[in-house]
Amino acid sequence: MIKIVIPRDLPDEIIVWKARAEEITAEIIEAVTLEDKKRLITRYKNHWRNEDLVNWLSSLSDDKCWYTEAKFGGDNQEIEHFRPKGQVKDKDGNVHDDHDGYNWLAFDLDNYRLCKGRPNRRKSTFFPIIDERNRAISEEYDWRDETPLFLDPIEDEDPLFITFDENGIPAPEDELEDQDQRRVEFTIDKYFLDDTVLNRRRALTWSTCRELYYSYQHKMHEAKNAPNDRVRLRTEAKKDLETLKSLLMSDKEFSKVARCSIEKIGDRFARNLVSSI
């Protein structure tokens, strides 16, 4: 997971989409019964499947799932309602008795996250929060007062709480407060972030980055002691470094893993390299 930046200035097609979404939301709010609200959501569901919307959201993450950082390929991008539009489940999977879902946010752009199908289905309608007293139960309440148990990729701090090891396995960063550690663990579980295939692919990214880093260091060291071969060795070393830097860029698949693999080497050059990207 890396930070997803939502631009303030929206493209024209998204401005048009948002205007229609606001009209639909007004209809939902005006509907008297819960069943009427649900019928309206079903009637207009293709609006959040709009191709312009999906393509724009995908462009914000360089065509990567906002949670797994895996590239979209033959699988479809899915709009996830971060706050569920229907029922709400607590952390144990029990349906919230006093909450019928965030139906007024069903067409709210701020409530959309883009992900692959498996994490979306696994997350389902889970949405526990830290303090139930802050739960928004209607459009009259501010959902921004909630602290979700899920990490949110559009928040500045949340993506910083998760790290990876050499096996590609996600885990909480060191020295987190208990509450944030629980948030990381819950997010890993409910979005399938520790999927075996994902772990294997992330481990390959980790090892590739480490190999490039050590190859660069070795060739630069050898160049100092081989005056007749210095140009070749330095040229090859720089190629390794450029390849490594490209893997650290946010547009690359599993870039967070790549950054972790180099940061955890621990030397000053490694830290400076990551911070320079």
Tab-separated table of C-alpha atoms in Angstrom:
chain	number	residue	atom	x	y	z
A	1	MET	CA	0.000	0.000	0.000
A	2	ILE	CA	1.255	3.455	-0.929
A	3	LYS	CA	-0.322	6.880	-0.540
A	4	ILE	CA	-2.871	7.704	-3.238
A	5	VAL	CA	-3.113	11.418	-3.930
A	6	ILE	CA	-6.536	12.671	-4.992
A	7	PRO	CA	-6.033	15.886	-6.982
A	8	ARG	CA	-8.101	18.928	-6.124
A	9	ASP	CA	-8.554	19.860	-9.764
A	10	LEU	CA	-10.694	17.194	-11.391
A	11	PRO	CA	-10.775	16.512	-15.143
A	12	ASP	CA	-13.895	17.609	-17.009
A	13	GLU	CA	-15.336	14.110	-17.350
A	14	ILE	CA	-15.097	13.559	-13.582
A	15	ILE	CA	-16.707	16.925	-12.871
A	16	VAL	CA	-19.619	15.829	-15.069
A	17	TRP	CA	-19.723	12.444	-13.330
A	18	LYS	CA	-19.701	14.078	-9.909
A	19	ALA	CA	-22.549	16.442	-10.785
A	20	ARG	CA	-24.760	13.510	-11.747
A	21	ALA	CA	-23.657	11.616	-8.622
A	22	GLU	CA	-24.798	14.525	-6.469
A	23	GLU	CA	-28.226	14.425	-8.113
A	24	ILE	CA	-28.499	10.703	-7.388
A	25	THR	CA	-27.379	11.245	-3.794
A	26	ALA	CA	-30.094	13.859	-3.323
A	27	GLU	CA	-32.670	11.303	-4.481
A	28	ILE	CA	-31.351	8.742	-2.012
A	29	ILE	CA	-31.460	11.191	0.887
A	30	GLU	CA	-35.002	12.260	-0.002
A	31	ALA	CA	-36.245	8.655	-0.168
A	32	VAL	CA	-38.360	7.903	2.894
A	33	THR	CA	-37.760	4.201	3.472
A	34	LEU	CA	-34.596	2.149	3.573
A	35	GLU	CA	-35.975	-0.103	0.837
A	36	ASP	CA	-36.509	2.908	-1.416
A	37	LYS	CA	-32.922	4.001	-0.814
A	38	LYS	CA	-31.648	0.525	-1.692
A	39	ARG	CA	-33.728	0.459	-4.874
A	40	LEU	CA	-32.237	3.758	-5.982
A	41	ILE	CA	-28.707	2.504	-5.336
A	42	THR	CA	-29.428	-0.595	-7.414
A	43	ARG	CA	-31.039	1.451	-10.184
A	44	TYR	CA	-28.045	3.739	-10.554
A	45	LYS	CA	-25.215	1.286	-9.782
A	46	ASN	CA	-23.773	1.575	-13.290
A	47	HIS	CA	-22.865	5.156	-12.469
A	48	TRP	CA	-19.981	4.049	-10.229
A	49	ARG	CA	-18.955	1.599	-12.947
A	50	ASN	CA	-18.568	4.439	-15.425
A	51	GLU	CA	-15.534	3.811	-17.626
A	52	ASP	CA	-14.217	7.373	-17.347
A	53	LEU	CA	-14.403	7.172	-13.567
A	54	VAL	CA	-12.670	3.792	-13.330
A	55	ASN	CA	-9.921	4.807	-15.753
A	56	TRP	CA	-9.299	8.036	-13.870
A	57	LEU	CA	-9.082	6.297	-10.488
A	58	SER	CA	-6.747	3.721	-12.023
A	59	SER	CA	-4.491	6.463	-13.358
A	60	LEU	CA	-4.028	7.809	-9.817
A	61	SER	CA	-2.239	4.585	-8.849
A	62	ASP	CA	-0.484	3.912	-12.171
A	63	ASP	CA	-2.961	1.092	-12.817
A	64	LYS	CA	-2.261	-0.660	-9.515
A	65	CYS	CA	-4.643	-1.988	-6.874
A	66	TRP	CA	-4.763	0.615	-4.115
A	67	TYR	CA	-4.250	-2.044	-1.441
A	68	THR	CA	-2.051	-4.802	-2.877
A	69	GLU	CA	-0.044	-2.609	-5.290
A	70	ALA	CA	-0.389	-5.376	-7.872
A	71	LYS	CA	-0.907	-4.178	-11.435
A	72	PHE	CA	-4.309	-4.626	-13.018
A	73	GLY	CA	-4.147	-6.992	-15.958
A	74	GLY	CA	-6.862	-9.211	-17.357
A	75	ASP	CA	-8.819	-8.775	-14.136
A	76	ASN	CA	-11.222	-5.859	-13.848
A	77	GLN	CA	-10.704	-2.882	-11.617
A	78	GLU	CA	-13.450	-2.761	-9.003
A	79	ILE	CA	-14.803	0.264	-7.198
A	80	GLU	CA	-14.791	-0.490	-3.501
A	81	HIS	CA	-17.116	1.477	-1.234
A	82	PHE	CA	-14.776	2.095	1.689
A	83	ARG	CA	-17.751	2.792	3.919
A	84	PRO	CA	-20.261	0.082	2.942
A	85	LYS	CA	-23.386	1.284	1.175
A	86	GLY	CA	-25.528	-1.508	2.640
A	87	GLN	CA	-25.128	-3.290	5.954
A	88	VAL	CA	-22.134	-2.764	8.246
A	89	LYS	CA	-20.219	-5.556	10.000
A	90	ASP	CA	-18.058	-5.225	13.094
A	91	LYS	CA	-14.558	-6.713	13.342
A	92	ASP	CA	-15.981	-10.133	14.210
A	93	GLY	CA	-18.368	-10.208	11.259
A	94	ASN	CA	-21.518	-9.402	13.216
A	95	VAL	CA	-24.006	-7.171	11.398
A	96	HIS	CA	-24.361	-3.786	13.089
A	97	ASP	CA	-27.878	-3.671	14.553
A	98	ASP	CA	-28.094	0.119	14.624
A	99	HIS	CA	-26.653	0.937	11.217
A	100	ASP	CA	-28.174	0.321	7.794
A	101	GLY	CA	-25.087	1.246	5.815
A	102	TYR	CA	-23.701	4.486	4.451
A	103	ASN	CA	-26.286	4.699	1.662
A	104	TRP	CA	-25.809	8.461	1.322
A	105	LEU	CA	-22.156	7.810	0.394
A	106	ALA	CA	-22.919	5.240	-2.315
A	107	PHE	CA	-22.182	7.816	-5.027
A	108	ASP	CA	-19.672	9.945	-3.132
A	109	LEU	CA	-16.299	10.101	-4.877
A	110	ASP	CA	-14.556	10.434	-1.506
A	111	ASN	CA	-15.847	6.982	-0.552
A	112	TYR	CA	-14.331	5.143	-3.524
A	113	ARG	CA	-11.163	3.044	-3.495
A	114	LEU	CA	-9.964	1.019	-6.483
A	115	CYS	CA	-8.937	-2.578	-5.973
A	116	LYS	CA	-8.881	-6.088	-7.345
A	117	GLY	CA	-11.884	-8.350	-6.967
A	118	ARG	CA	-10.556	-10.727	-4.323
A	119	PRO	CA	-9.665	-8.056	-1.727
A	120	ASN	CA	-12.975	-6.318	-2.425
A	121	ARG	CA	-15.011	-9.467	-1.834
A	122	ARG	CA	-13.000	-10.420	1.238
A	123	LYS	CA	-13.469	-6.988	2.792
A	124	SER	CA	-17.191	-7.207	2.015
A	125	THR	CA	-19.215	-4.973	4.365
A	126	PHE	CA	-16.762	-5.012	7.255
A	127	PHE	CA	-16.299	-1.539	8.663
A	128	PRO	CA	-15.429	-1.442	12.355
A	129	ILE	CA	-14.267	1.851	13.811
A	130	ILE	CA	-12.195	2.600	16.894
A	131	ASP	CA	-14.905	4.451	18.827
A	132	GLU	CA	-18.542	3.652	18.041
A	133	ARG	CA	-19.621	6.936	19.602
A	134	ASN	CA	-18.220	8.642	16.507
A	135	ARG	CA	-20.119	6.438	14.040
A	136	ALA	CA	-21.925	8.455	11.343
A	137	ILE	CA	-25.431	6.988	11.216
A	138	SER	CA	-26.877	9.335	8.584
A	139	GLU	CA	-25.949	12.171	6.248
A	140	GLU	CA	-26.421	14.556	9.174
A	141	TYR	CA	-23.291	13.194	10.850
A	142	ASP	CA	-19.713	13.814	9.743
A	143	TRP	CA	-18.030	10.540	8.778
A	144	ARG	CA	-14.677	12.307	9.050
A	145	ASP	CA	-14.980	12.003	12.836
A	146	GLU	CA	-14.613	8.228	12.514
A	147	THR	CA	-11.306	6.381	12.854
A	148	PRO	CA	-11.706	3.173	10.827
A	149	LEU	CA	-10.003	-0.025	11.900
A	150	PHE	CA	-8.954	-0.313	8.255
A	151	LEU	CA	-5.925	1.510	6.934
A	152	ASP	CA	-6.896	3.945	4.208
A	153	PRO	CA	-4.572	4.503	1.214
A	154	ILE	CA	-5.721	8.095	0.757
A	155	GLU	CA	-4.647	9.084	4.281
A	156	ASP	CA	-1.150	10.501	4.735
A	157	GLU	CA	-0.088	8.356	7.693
A	158	ASP	CA	-1.821	5.020	7.131
A	159	PRO	CA	0.396	3.624	4.323
A	160	LEU	CA	3.431	4.314	6.533
A	161	PHE	CA	2.224	1.856	9.176
A	162	ILE	CA	2.757	-1.261	7.057
A	163	THR	CA	6.064	-2.858	6.089
A	164	PHE	CA	7.363	-6.053	4.436
A	165	ASP	CA	10.106	-8.605	5.040
A	166	GLU	CA	12.371	-10.544	2.665
A	167	ASN	CA	9.635	-13.126	2.134
A	168	GLY	CA	7.222	-10.463	0.935
A	169	ILE	CA	5.081	-10.869	4.035
A	170	PRO	CA	3.306	-7.709	5.243
A	171	ALA	CA	3.497	-6.689	8.909
A	172	PRO	CA	3.076	-3.648	11.164
A	173	GLU	CA	5.999	-1.252	11.286
A	174	ASP	CA	8.112	-1.375	14.436
A	175	GLU	CA	7.148	0.670	17.495
A	176	LEU	CA	3.569	1.384	16.477
A	177	GLU	CA	1.006	2.106	19.148
A	178	ASP	CA	-1.240	-0.864	19.933
A	179	GLN	CA	-4.203	0.721	18.159
A	180	ASP	CA	-2.302	1.248	14.913
A	181	GLN	CA	-0.799	-2.231	15.097
A	182	ARG	CA	-4.311	-3.669	15.324
A	183	ARG	CA	-5.346	-1.570	12.340
A	184	VAL	CA	-2.487	-2.966	10.247
A	185	GLU	CA	-3.227	-6.562	11.237
A	186	PHE	CA	-6.944	-6.169	10.522
A	187	THR	CA	-6.250	-4.601	7.123
A	188	ILE	CA	-3.820	-7.359	6.159
A	189	ASP	CA	-6.400	-9.992	7.062
A	190	LYS	CA	-9.476	-8.452	5.484
A	191	TYR	CA	-7.855	-7.365	2.208
A	192	PHE	CA	-5.899	-10.608	1.706
A	193	LEU	CA	-2.634	-8.676	1.742
A	194	ASP	CA	-0.803	-11.798	2.929
A	195	ASP	CA	-1.947	-13.919	0.001
A	196	THR	CA	0.638	-16.607	-0.801
A	197	VAL	CA	1.010	-15.613	-4.453
A	198	LEU	CA	1.359	-11.946	-3.539
A	199	ASN	CA	3.994	-12.801	-0.945
A	200	ARG	CA	5.959	-14.804	-3.505
A	201	ARG	CA	5.858	-12.006	-6.076
A	202	ARG	CA	6.822	-9.406	-3.480
A	203	ALA	CA	9.717	-11.595	-2.327
A	204	LEU	CA	11.013	-11.580	-5.910
A	205	THR	CA	10.870	-7.781	-5.968
A	206	TRP	CA	12.751	-7.684	-2.661
A	207	SER	CA	15.522	-10.029	-3.826
A	208	THR	CA	15.856	-8.277	-7.189
A	209	CYS	CA	16.345	-4.918	-5.497
A	210	ARG	CA	18.860	-6.314	-3.021
A	211	GLU	CA	20.850	-7.979	-5.817
A	212	LEU	CA	20.961	-4.746	-7.806
A	213	TYR	CA	22.050	-2.756	-4.760
A	214	TYR	CA	24.865	-5.122	-3.813
A	215	SER	CA	25.938	-5.460	-7.446
A	216	TYR	CA	26.213	-1.674	-7.660
A	217	GLN	CA	28.234	-1.497	-4.440
A	218	HIS	CA	30.545	-4.333	-5.495
A	219	LYS	CA	31.270	-2.875	-8.937
A	220	MET	CA	31.945	0.588	-7.523
A	221	HIS	CA	34.353	-0.934	-5.009
A	222	GLU	CA	36.073	-2.992	-7.722
A	223	ALA	CA	36.419	0.096	-9.909
A	224	LYS	CA	38.583	1.770	-7.269
A	225	ASN	CA	41.069	-1.091	-7.428
A	226	ALA	CA	41.039	-1.711	-11.174
A	227	PRO	CA	42.265	1.392	-13.003
A	228	ASN	CA	42.354	-0.405	-16.354
A	229	ASP	CA	38.765	-1.534	-16.002
A	230	ARG	CA	37.365	1.424	-14.086
A	231	VAL	CA	35.245	2.913	-16.852
A	232	ARG	CA	33.517	-0.364	-17.662
A	233	LEU	CA	32.841	-1.221	-14.020
A	234	ARG	CA	31.499	2.228	-13.191
A	235	THR	CA	29.286	2.172	-16.287
A	236	GLU	CA	27.854	-1.212	-15.316
A	237	ALA	CA	27.394	-0.059	-11.720
A	238	LYS	CA	25.449	2.987	-12.833
A	239	LYS	CA	23.194	0.788	-14.965
A	240	ASP	CA	22.446	-1.335	-11.891
A	241	LEU	CA	21.670	1.797	-9.908
A	242	GLU	CA	19.355	3.198	-12.568
A	243	THR	CA	17.490	-0.108	-12.786
A	244	LEU	CA	17.140	-0.168	-9.008
A	245	LYS	CA	15.913	3.423	-8.892
A	246	SER	CA	13.250	2.600	-11.467
A	247	LEU	CA	11.924	-0.197	-9.211
A	248	LEU	CA	11.665	2.263	-6.325
A	249	MET	CA	9.431	4.607	-8.314
A	250	SER	CA	5.785	4.755	-7.283
A	251	ASP	CA	4.565	3.698	-10.728
A	252	LYS	CA	6.192	0.273	-10.390
A	253	GLU	CA	4.426	-2.786	-9.029
A	254	PHE	CA	5.207	-3.413	-5.326
A	255	SER	CA	7.233	-0.202	-5.036
A	256	LYS	CA	6.647	-0.171	-1.262
A	257	VAL	CA	8.340	-3.575	-1.022
A	258	ALA	CA	11.233	-2.329	-3.135
A	259	ARG	CA	11.688	0.643	-0.825
A	260	CYS	CA	11.527	-1.550	2.284
A	261	SER	CA	14.159	-3.893	0.867
A	262	ILE	CA	16.652	-1.050	0.470
A	263	GLU	CA	15.753	0.952	3.586
A	264	LYS	CA	16.288	-2.110	5.771
A	265	ILE	CA	19.871	-2.529	4.570
A	266	GLY	CA	20.466	0.236	7.058
A	267	ASP	CA	23.489	2.062	5.670
A	268	ARG	CA	23.438	5.759	4.925
A	269	PHE	CA	23.658	5.433	1.156
A	270	ALA	CA	20.690	3.047	1.101
A	271	ARG	CA	18.569	5.417	3.179
A	272	ASN	CA	19.584	8.410	1.089
A	273	LEU	CA	18.807	6.524	-2.102
A	274	VAL	CA	15.249	5.744	-1.029
A	275	SER	CA	14.598	9.251	0.277
A	276	SER	CA	15.800	10.731	-3.024
A	277	ILE	CA	13.109	8.961	-5.071
